[in-house]
PDB file of C-alpha atoms in Angstrom:
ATOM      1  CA  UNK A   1     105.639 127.903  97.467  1.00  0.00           C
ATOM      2  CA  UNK A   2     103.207 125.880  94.922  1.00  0.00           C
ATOM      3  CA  UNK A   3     101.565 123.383  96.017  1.00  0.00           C
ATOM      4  CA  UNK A   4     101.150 119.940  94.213  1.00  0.00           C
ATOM      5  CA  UNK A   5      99.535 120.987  90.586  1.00  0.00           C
ATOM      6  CA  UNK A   6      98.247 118.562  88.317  1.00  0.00           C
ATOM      7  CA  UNK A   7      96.508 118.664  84.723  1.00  0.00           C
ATOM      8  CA  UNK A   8      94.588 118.735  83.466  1.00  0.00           C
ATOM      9  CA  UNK A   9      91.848 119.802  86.060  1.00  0.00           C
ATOM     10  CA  UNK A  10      88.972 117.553  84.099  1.00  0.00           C
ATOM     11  CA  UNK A  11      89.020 115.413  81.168  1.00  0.00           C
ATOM     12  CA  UNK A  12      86.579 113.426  79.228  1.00  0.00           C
ATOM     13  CA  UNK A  13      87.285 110.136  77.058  1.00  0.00           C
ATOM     14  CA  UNK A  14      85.888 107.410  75.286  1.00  0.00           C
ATOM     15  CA  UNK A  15      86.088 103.836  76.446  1.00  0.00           C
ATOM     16  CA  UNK A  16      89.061 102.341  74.987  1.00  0.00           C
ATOM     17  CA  UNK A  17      90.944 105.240  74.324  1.00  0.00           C
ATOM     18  CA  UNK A  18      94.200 105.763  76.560  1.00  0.00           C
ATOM     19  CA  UNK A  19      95.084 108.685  79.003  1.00  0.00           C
ATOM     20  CA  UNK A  20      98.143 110.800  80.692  1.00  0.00           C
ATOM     21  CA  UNK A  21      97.762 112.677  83.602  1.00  0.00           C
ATOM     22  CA  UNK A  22     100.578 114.895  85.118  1.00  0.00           C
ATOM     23  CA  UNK A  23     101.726 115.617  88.199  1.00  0.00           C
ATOM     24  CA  UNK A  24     104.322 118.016  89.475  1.00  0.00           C
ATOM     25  CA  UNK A  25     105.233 117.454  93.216  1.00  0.00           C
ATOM     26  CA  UNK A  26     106.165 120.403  95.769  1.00  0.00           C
ATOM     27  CA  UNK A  27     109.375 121.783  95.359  1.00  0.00           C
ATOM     28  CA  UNK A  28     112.372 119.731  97.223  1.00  0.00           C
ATOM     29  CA  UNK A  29     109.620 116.677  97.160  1.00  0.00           C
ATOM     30  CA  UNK A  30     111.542 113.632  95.856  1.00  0.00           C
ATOM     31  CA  UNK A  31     108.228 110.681  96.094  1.00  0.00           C
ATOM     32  CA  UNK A  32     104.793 110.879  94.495  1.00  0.00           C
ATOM     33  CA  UNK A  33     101.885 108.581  94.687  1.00  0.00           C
ATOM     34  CA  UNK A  34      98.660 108.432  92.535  1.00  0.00           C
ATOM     35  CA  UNK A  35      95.028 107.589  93.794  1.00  0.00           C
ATOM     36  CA  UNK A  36      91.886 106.885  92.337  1.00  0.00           C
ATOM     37  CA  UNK A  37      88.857 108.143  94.427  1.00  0.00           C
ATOM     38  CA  UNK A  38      85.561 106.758  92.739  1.00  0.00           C
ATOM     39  CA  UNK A  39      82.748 108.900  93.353  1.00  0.00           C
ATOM     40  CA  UNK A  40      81.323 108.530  97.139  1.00  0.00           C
ATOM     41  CA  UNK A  41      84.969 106.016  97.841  1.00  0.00           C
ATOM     42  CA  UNK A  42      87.863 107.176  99.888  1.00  0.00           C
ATOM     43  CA  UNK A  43      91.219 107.657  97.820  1.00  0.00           C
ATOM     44  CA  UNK A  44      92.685 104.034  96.668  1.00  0.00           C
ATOM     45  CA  UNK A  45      96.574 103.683  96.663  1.00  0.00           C
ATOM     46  CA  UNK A  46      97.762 103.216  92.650  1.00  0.00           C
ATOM     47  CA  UNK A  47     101.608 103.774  92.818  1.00  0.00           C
ATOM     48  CA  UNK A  48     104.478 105.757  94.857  1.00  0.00           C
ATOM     49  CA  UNK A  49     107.451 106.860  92.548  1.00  0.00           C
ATOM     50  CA  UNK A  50     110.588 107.767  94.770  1.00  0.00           C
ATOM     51  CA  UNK A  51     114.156 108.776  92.494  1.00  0.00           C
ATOM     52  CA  UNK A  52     112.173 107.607  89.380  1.00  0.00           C
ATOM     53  CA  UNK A  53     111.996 104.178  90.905  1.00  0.00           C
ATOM     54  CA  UNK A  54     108.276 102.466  91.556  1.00  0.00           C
ATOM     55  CA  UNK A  55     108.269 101.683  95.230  1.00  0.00           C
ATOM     56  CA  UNK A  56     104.860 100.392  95.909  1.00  0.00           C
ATOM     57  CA  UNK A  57     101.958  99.125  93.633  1.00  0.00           C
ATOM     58  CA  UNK A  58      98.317  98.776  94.390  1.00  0.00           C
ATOM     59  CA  UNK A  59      95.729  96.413  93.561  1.00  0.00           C
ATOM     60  CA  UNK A  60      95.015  97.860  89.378  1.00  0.00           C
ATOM     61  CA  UNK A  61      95.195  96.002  86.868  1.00  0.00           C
ATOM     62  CA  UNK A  62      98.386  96.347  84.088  1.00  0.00           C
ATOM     63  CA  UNK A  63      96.685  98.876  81.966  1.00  0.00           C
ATOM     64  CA  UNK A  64      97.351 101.264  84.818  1.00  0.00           C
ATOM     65  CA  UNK A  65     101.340 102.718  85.031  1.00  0.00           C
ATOM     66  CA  UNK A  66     103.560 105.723  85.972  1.00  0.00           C
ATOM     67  CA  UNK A  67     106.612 107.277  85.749  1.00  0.00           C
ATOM     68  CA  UNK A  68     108.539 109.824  87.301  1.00  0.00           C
ATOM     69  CA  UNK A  69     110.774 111.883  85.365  1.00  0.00           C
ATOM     70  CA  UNK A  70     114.542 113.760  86.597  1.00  0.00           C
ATOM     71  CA  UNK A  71     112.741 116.744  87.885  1.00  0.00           C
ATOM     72  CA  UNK A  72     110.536 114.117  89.933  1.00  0.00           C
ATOM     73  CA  UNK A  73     107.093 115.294  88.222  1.00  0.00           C
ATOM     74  CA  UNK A  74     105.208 111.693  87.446  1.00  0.00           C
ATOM     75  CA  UNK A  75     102.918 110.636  85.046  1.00  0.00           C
ATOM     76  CA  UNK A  76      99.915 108.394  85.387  1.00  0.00           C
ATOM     77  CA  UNK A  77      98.358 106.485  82.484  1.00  0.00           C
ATOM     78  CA  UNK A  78      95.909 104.017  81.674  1.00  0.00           C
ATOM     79  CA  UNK A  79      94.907 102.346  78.640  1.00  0.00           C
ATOM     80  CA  UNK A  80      92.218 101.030  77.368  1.00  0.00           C
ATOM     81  CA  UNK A  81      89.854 102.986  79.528  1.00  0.00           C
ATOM     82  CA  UNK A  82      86.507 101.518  80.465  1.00  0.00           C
ATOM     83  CA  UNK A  83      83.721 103.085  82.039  1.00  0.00           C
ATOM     84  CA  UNK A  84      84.484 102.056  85.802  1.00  0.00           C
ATOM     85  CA  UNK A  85      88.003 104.121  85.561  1.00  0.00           C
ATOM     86  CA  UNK A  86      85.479 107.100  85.928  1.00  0.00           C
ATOM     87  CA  UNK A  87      87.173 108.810  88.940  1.00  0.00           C
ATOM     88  CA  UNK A  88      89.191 111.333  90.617  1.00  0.00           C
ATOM     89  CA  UNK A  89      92.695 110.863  90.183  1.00  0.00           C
ATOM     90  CA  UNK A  90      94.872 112.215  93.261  1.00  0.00           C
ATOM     91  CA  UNK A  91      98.427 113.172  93.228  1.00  0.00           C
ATOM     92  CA  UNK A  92     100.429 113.324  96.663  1.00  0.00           C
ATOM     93  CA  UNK A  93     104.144 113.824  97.092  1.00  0.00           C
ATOM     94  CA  UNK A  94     106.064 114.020  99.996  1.00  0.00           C
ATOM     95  CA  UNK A  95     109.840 114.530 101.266  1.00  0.00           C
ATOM     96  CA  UNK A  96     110.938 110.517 101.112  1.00  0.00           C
ATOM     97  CA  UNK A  97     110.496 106.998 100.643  1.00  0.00           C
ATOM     98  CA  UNK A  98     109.872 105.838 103.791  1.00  0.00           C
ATOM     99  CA  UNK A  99     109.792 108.922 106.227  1.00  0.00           C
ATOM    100  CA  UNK A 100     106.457 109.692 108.196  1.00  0.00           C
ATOM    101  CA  UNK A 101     106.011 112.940 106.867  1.00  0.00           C
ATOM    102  CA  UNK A 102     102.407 113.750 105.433  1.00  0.00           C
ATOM    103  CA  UNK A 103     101.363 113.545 101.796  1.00  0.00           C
ATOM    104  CA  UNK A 104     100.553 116.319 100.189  1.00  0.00           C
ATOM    105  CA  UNK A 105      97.651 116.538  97.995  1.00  0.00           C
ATOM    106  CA  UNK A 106      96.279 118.423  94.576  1.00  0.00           C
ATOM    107  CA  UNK A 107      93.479 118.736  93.565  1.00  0.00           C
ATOM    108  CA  UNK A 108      93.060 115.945  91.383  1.00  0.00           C
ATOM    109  CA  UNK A 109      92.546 115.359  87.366  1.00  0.00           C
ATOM    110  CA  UNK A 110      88.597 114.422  87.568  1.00  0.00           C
ATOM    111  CA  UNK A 111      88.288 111.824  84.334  1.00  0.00           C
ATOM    112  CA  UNK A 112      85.101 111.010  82.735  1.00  0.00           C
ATOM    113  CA  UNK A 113      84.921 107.829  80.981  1.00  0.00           C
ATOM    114  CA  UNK A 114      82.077 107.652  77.910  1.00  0.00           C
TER     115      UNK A 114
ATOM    116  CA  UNK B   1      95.388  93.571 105.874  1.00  0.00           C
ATOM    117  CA  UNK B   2      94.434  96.900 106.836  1.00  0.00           C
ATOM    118  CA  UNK B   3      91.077  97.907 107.328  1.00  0.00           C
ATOM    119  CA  UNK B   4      89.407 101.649 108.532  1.00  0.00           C
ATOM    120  CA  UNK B   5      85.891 101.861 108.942  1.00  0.00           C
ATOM    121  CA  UNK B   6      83.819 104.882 109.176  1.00  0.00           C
ATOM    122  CA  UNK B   7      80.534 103.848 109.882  1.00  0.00           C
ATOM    123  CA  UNK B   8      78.490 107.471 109.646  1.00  0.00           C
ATOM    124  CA  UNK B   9      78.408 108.408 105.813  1.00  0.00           C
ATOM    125  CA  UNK B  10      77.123 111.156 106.448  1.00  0.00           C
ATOM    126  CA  UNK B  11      76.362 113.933 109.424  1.00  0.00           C
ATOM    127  CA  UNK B  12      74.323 117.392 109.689  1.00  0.00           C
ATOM    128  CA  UNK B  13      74.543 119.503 112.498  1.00  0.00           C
ATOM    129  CA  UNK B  14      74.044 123.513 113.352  1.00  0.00           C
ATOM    130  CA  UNK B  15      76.898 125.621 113.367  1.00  0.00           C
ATOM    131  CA  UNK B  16      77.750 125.904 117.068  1.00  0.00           C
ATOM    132  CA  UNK B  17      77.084 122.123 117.755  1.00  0.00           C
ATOM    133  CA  UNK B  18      80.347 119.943 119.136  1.00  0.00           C
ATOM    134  CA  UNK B  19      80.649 117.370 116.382  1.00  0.00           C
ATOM    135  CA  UNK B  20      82.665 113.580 116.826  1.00  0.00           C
ATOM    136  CA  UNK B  21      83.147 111.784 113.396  1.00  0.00           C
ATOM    137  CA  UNK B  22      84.078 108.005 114.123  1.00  0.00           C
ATOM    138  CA  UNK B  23      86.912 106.188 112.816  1.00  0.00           C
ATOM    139  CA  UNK B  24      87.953 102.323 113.557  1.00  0.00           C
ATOM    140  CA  UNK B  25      91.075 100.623 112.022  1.00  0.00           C
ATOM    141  CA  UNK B  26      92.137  96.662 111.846  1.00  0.00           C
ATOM    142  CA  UNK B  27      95.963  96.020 111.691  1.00  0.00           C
ATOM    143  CA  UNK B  28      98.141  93.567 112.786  1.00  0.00           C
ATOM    144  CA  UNK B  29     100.752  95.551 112.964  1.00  0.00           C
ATOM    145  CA  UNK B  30     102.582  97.062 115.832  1.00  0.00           C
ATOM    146  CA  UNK B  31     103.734  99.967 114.483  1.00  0.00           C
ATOM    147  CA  UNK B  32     101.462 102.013 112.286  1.00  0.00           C
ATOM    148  CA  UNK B  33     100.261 105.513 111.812  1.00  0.00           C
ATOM    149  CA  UNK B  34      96.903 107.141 111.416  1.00  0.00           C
ATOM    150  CA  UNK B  35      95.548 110.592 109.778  1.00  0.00           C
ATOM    151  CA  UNK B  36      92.773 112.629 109.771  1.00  0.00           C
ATOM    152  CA  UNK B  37      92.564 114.704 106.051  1.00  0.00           C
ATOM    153  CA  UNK B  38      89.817 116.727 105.268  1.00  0.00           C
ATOM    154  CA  UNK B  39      88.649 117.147 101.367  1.00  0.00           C
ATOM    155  CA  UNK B  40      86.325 120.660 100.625  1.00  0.00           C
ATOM    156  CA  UNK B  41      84.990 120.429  97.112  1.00  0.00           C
ATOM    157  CA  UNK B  42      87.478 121.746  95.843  1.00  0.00           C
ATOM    158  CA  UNK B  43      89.091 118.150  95.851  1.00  0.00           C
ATOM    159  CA  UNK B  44      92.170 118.488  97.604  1.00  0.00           C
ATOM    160  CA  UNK B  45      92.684 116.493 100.683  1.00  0.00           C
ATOM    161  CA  UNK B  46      94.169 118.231 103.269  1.00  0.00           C
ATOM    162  CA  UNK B  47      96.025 116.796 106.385  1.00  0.00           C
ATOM    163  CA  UNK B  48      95.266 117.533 109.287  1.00  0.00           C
ATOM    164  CA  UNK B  49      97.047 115.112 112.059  1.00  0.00           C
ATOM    165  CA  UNK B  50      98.854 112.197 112.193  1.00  0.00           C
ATOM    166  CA  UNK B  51      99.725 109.833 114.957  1.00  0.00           C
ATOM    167  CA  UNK B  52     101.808 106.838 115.036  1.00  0.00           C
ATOM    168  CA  UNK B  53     100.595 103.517 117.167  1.00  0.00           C
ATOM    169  CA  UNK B  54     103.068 104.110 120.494  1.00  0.00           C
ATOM    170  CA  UNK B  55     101.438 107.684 120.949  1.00  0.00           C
ATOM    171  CA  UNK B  56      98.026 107.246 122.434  1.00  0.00           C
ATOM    172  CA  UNK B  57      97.895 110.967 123.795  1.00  0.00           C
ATOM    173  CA  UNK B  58      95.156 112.785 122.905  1.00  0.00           C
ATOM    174  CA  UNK B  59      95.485 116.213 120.993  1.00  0.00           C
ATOM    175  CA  UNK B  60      94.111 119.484 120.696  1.00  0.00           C
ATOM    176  CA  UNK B  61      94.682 121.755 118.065  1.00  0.00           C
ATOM    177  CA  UNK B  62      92.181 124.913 118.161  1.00  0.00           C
ATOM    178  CA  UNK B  63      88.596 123.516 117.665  1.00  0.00           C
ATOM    179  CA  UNK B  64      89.877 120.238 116.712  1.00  0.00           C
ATOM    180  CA  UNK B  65      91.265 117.192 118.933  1.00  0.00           C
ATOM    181  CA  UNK B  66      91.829 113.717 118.371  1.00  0.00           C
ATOM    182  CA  UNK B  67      91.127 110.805 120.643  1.00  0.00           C
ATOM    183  CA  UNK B  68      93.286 107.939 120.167  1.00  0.00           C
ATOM    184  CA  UNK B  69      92.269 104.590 121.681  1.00  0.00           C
ATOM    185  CA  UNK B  70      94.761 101.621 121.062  1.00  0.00           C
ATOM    186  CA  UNK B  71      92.700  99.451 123.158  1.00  0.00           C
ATOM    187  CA  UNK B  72      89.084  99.837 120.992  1.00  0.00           C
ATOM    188  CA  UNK B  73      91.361 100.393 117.371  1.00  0.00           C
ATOM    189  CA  UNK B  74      89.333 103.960 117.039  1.00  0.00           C
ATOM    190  CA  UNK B  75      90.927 107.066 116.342  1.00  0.00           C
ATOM    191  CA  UNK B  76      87.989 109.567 116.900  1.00  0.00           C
ATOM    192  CA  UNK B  77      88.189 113.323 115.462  1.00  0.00           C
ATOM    193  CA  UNK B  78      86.087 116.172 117.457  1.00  0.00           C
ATOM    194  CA  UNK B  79      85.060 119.551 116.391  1.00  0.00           C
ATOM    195  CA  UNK B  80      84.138 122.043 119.097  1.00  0.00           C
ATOM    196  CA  UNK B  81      81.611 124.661 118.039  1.00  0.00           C
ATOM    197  CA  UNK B  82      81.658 123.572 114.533  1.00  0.00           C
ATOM    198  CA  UNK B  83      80.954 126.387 111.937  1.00  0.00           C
ATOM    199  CA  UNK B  84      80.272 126.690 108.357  1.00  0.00           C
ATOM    200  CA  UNK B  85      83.245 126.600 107.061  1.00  0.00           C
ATOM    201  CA  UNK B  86      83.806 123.120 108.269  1.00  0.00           C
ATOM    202  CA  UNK B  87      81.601 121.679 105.746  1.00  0.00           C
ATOM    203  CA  UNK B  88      83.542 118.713 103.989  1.00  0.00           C
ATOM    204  CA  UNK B  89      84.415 114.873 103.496  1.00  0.00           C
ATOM    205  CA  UNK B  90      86.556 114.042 106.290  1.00  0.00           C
ATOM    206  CA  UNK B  91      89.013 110.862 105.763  1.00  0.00           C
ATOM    207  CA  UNK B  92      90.556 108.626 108.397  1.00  0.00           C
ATOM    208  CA  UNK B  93      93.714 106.288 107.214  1.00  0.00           C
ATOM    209  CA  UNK B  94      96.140 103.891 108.147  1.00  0.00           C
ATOM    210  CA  UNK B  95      99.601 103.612 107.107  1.00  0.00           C
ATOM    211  CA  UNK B  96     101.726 100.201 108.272  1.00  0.00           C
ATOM    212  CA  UNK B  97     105.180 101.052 108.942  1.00  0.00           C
ATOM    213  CA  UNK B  98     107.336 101.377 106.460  1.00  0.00           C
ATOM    214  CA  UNK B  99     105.072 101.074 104.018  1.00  0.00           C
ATOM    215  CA  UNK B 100     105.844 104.159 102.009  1.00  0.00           C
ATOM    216  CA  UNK B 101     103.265 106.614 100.891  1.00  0.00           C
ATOM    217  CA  UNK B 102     100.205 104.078 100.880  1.00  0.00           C
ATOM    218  CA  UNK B 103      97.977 104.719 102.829  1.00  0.00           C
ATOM    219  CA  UNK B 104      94.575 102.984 103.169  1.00  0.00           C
ATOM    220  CA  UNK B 105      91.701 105.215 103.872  1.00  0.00           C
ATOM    221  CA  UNK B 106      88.694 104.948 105.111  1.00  0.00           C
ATOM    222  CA  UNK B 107      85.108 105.657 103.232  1.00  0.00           C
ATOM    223  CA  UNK B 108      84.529 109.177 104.588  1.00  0.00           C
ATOM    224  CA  UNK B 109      82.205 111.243 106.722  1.00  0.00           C
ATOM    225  CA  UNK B 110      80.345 114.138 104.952  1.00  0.00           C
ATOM    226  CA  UNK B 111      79.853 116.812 107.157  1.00  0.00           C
ATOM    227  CA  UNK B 112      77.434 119.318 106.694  1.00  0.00           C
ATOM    228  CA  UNK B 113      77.129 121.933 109.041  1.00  0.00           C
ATOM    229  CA  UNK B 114      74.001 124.244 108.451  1.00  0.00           C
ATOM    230  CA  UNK B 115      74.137 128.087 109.920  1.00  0.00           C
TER     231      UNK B 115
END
């Protein structure tokens, strides 16, 4: 079975532009949860997305939001991009909500801020 | 609020050498769950245990074991006879119960482990 895939792999942009990023979750995974990982940082919680409903919201600011679409793949963007958004974005999904189970990981979408 | 320290950034030792990476968590919670993940370059993080706050056995798994330690909030990760291929950022986080998928991690431990 795939694992959690996301795209694109790298990306560069210029401050003040926005950005997507996509994530499509392990088959049979319902929930998936974004984190930014700034160089040399552990991961930071942005969102979890469980049945297309936002279940949990980190400490970003509004220019940061998600989705999660019928086939429970998500989508991460943020607007207005400034040069601290530089990071590693993370996308984990898991069986449920509120279960124990372990996230699962990719590999991340590694964006470049100019 | 949730805190996990790991105080050694980084560590180098020769393949062979038994290796503990350091982990210590604040919560006020009591219920709450704490993993190990391990992150190659390649990016991915991958799991590698998880134990939840009324289980303070410790745990072996092949090279690997855990030592969980309610009393001193550290949840310390061993490798026996570490070897090459164990060369990575290893993360330690906390997850409060029912708290979903967010998990608060800790700053990492680079681990380089030179033949």
């Amino acid at each position: 079975d795939a694992g959690v895939t996301q795209s694109p792999t790298h990306l560069i942009k210029t401050r003040g532009q926005h950005v997507t990023l996509r994530c499509s979750p392990i088959s049979g995974h319902k929930s998936v949860s974004w984190y930014q990982q700034v160089l040399g940082q552990g991961p930071q919680f942005i969102f979890q997305y469980y049945e297309k409903e936002e279940r949990g919201r980190g400490n970003f600011p509004d220019r940061f939001s998600a989705r999660q679409f019928p086939n429970y793949s998500s989508e991460l963007n943020v607007n207005a991009l400034l040069l601290g958004d530089s990071a590693l974005y993370l996308c984990a999904s898991s069986l449920g909500s509120t279960n124990v189970s372990p996230l699962h990981f990719g590999n991340g979408t590694r964006l470049t801020v100019t | 609020a949730q805190k996990v320290t790991q105080a050694q950034t980084e560590i180098s030792v020769v393949e062979k050498e038994d290796v503990t990476l350091d982990c210590v968590y604040e919560t006020r919670d009591t219920t709450y769950y704490l993993f190990w993940y391990k992150q190659p370059p390649s990016g991915e993080l991958v799991f590698l245990i998880r134990r939840n706050s009324f289980d303070e056995q410790n745990e072996i798994s092949g090279r690997y074991s855990w030592n969980f330690q309610k009393s001193t909030s550290s949840f310390n990760f061993t490798i026996t006879a570490s070897q090459v291929v164990d060369s990575a950022v290893y993360f330690c986080a906390l997850r409060r119960n029912n708290a979903g998928n967010m998990l608060t991690f800790g700053g990492g431990t680079r681990l380089m482990v030179k033949p």
